[in-house]
PDB file of C-alpha atoms in Angstrom:
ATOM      1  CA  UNK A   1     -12.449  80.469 -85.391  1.00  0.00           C
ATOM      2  CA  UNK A   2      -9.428  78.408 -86.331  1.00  0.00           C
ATOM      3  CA  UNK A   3      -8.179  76.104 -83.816  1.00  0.00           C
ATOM      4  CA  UNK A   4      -5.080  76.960 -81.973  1.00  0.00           C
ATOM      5  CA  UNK A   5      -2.075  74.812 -83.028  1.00  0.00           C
ATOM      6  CA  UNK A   6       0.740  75.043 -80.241  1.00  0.00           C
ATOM      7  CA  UNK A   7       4.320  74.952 -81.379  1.00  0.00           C
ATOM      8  CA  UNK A   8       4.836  71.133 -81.275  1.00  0.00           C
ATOM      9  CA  UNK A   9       8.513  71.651 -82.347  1.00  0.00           C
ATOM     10  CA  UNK A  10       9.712  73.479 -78.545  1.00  0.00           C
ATOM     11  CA  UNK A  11      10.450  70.939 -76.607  1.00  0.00           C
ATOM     12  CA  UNK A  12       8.658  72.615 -73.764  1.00  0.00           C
ATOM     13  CA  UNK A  13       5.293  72.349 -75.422  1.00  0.00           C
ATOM     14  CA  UNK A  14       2.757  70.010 -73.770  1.00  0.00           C
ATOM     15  CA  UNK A  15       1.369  69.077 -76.753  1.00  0.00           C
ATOM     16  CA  UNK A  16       4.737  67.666 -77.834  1.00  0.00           C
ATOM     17  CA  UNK A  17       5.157  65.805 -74.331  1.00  0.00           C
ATOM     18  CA  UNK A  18       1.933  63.978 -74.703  1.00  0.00           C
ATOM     19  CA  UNK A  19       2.838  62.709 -78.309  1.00  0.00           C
ATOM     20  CA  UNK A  20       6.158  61.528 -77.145  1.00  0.00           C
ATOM     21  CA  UNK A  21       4.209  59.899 -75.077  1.00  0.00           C
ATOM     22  CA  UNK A  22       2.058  57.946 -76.857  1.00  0.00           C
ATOM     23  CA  UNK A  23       4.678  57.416 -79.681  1.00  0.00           C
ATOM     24  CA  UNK A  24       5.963  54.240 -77.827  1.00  0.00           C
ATOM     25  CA  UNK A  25       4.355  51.240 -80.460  1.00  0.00           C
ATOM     26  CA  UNK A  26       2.404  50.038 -77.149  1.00  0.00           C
ATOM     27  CA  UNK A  27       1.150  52.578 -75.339  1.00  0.00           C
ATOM     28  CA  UNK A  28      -2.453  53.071 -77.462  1.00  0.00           C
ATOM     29  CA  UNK A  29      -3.074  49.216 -77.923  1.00  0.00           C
ATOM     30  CA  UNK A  30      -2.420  49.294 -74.048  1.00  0.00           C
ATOM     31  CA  UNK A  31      -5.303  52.141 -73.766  1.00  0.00           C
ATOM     32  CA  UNK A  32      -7.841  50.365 -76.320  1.00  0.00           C
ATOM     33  CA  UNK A  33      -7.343  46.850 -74.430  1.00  0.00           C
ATOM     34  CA  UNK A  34      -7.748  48.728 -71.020  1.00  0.00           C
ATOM     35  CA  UNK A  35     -10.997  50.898 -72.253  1.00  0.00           C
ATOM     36  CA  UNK A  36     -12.836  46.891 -71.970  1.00  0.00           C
ATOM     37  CA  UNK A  37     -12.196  47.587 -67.977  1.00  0.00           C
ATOM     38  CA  UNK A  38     -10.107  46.315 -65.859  1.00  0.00           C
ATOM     39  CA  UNK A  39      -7.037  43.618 -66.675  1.00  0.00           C
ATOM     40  CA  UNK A  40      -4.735  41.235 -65.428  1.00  0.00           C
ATOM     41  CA  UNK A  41      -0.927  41.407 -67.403  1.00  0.00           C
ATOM     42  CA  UNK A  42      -1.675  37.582 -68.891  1.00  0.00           C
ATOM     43  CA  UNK A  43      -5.551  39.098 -70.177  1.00  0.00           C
ATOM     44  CA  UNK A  44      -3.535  41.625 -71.661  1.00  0.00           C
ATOM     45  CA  UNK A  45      -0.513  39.839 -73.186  1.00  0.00           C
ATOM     46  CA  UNK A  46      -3.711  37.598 -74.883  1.00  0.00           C
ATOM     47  CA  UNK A  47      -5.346  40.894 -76.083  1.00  0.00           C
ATOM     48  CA  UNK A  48      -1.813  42.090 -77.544  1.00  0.00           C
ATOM     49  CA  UNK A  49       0.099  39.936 -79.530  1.00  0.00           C
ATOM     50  CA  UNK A  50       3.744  39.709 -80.569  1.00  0.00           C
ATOM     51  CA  UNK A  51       4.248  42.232 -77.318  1.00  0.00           C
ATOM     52  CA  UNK A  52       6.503  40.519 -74.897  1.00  0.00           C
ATOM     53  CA  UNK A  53       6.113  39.977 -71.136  1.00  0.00           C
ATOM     54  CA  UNK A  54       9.223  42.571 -70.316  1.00  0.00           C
ATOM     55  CA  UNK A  55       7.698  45.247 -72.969  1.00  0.00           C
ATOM     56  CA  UNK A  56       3.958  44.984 -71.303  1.00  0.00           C
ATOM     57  CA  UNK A  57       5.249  45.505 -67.761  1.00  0.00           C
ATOM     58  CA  UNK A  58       7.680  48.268 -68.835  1.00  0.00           C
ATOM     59  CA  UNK A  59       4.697  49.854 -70.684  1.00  0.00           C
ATOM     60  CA  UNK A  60       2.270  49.515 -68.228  1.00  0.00           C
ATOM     61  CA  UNK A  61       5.293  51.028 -65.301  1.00  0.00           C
ATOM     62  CA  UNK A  62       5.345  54.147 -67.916  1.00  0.00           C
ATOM     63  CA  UNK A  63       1.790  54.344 -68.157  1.00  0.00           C
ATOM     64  CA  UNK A  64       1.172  54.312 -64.225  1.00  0.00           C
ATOM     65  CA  UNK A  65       4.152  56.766 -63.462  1.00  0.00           C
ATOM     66  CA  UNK A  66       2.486  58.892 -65.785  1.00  0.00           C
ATOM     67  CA  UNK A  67      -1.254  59.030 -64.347  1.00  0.00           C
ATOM     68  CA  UNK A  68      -2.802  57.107 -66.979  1.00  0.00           C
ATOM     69  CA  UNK A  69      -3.067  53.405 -65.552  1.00  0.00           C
ATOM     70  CA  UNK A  70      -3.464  51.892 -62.126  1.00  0.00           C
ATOM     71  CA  UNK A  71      -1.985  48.762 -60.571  1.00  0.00           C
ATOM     72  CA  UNK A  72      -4.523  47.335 -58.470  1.00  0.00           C
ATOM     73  CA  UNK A  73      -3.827  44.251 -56.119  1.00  0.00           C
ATOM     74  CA  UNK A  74      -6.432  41.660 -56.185  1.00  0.00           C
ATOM     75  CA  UNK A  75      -5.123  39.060 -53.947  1.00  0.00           C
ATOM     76  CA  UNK A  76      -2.472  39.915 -51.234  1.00  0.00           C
ATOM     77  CA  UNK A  77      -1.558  36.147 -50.316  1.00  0.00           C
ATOM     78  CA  UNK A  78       1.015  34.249 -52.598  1.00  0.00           C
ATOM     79  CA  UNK A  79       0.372  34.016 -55.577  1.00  0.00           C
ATOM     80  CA  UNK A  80      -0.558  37.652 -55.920  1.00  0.00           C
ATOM     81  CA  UNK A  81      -3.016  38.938 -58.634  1.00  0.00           C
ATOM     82  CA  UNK A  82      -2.988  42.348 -59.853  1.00  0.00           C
ATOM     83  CA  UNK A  83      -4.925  43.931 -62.500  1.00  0.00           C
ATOM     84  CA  UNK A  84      -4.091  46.873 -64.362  1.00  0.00           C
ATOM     85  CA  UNK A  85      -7.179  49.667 -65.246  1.00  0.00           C
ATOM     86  CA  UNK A  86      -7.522  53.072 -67.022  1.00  0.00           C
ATOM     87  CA  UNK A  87      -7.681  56.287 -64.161  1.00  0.00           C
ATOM     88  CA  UNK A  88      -9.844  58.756 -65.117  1.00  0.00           C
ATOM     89  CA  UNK A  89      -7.340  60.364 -67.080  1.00  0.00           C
ATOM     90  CA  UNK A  90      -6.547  57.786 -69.450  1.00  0.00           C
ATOM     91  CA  UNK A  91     -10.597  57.247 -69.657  1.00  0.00           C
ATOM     92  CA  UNK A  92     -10.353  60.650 -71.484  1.00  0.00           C
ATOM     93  CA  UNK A  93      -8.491  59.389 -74.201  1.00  0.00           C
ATOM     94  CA  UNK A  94     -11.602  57.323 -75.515  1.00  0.00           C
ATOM     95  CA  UNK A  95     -12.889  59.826 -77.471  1.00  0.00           C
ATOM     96  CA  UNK A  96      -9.790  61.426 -79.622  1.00  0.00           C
ATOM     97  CA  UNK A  97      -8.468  57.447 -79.899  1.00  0.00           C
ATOM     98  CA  UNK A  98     -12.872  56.896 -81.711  1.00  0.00           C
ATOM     99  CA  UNK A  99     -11.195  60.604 -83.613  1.00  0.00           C
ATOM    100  CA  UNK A 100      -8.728  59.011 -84.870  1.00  0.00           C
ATOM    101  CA  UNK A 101      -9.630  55.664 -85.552  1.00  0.00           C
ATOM    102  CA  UNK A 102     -13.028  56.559 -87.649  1.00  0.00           C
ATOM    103  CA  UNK A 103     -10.264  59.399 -89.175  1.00  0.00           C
ATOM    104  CA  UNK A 104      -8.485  56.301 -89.871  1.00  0.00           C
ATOM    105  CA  UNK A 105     -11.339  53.919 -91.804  1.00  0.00           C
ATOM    106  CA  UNK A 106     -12.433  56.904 -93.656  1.00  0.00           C
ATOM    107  CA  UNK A 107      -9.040  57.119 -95.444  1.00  0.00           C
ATOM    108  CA  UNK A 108      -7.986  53.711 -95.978  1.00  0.00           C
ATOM    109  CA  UNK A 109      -6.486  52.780 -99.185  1.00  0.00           C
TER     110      UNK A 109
END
């Protein structure tokens, strides 16, 4: 049975939401760093470089609006800690980001 492709061109298809999505340069690096566990921003920024402090936070704002990460405070009192962590949602992009990325060292040049 051959897989069903949805119409990726209609701008109504879900399929086309979810790349849009992840099309933002960030967003997967974001995901792979988070799949380690938990994070603080600065853990992150270390994990990720050349992305800027105002491009994380954005990203990770995106991400959390959109059910994939979650802000957690650590420490209420000044200075406050938070660290940022995959929901169970973005845990289920493990395996199609392993897809891709064995896709990925099978065909390099």
């Amino acid at each position: 049975m051959d897989p069903v492709i949805p119409d990726v061109l209609q701008e109504s298809c879900a399929t086309r939401q979810a790349l849009e999505r992840f099309a933002a340069k960030w967003r997967v690096l974001v995901i792979y760093a988070l799949l380690a566990g938990p994070q603080r921003p600065g853990q992150l920024r270390r994990r990720l470089p050349g992305i800027t402090q105002k491009v994380l936070t954005e990203t990770l704002r995106g991400m959390e609006a959109d059910g994939m990460v979650e802000r957690r405070v650590v420490k209420d009192t000044a200075p406050q800690h938070v660290e940022y962590a995959l929901t169970d949602l973005g845990r289920t992009l493990r395996e199609p980001l392993a897809a891709i990325c064995a896709w990925a060292a099978e065909h390099a040049g």
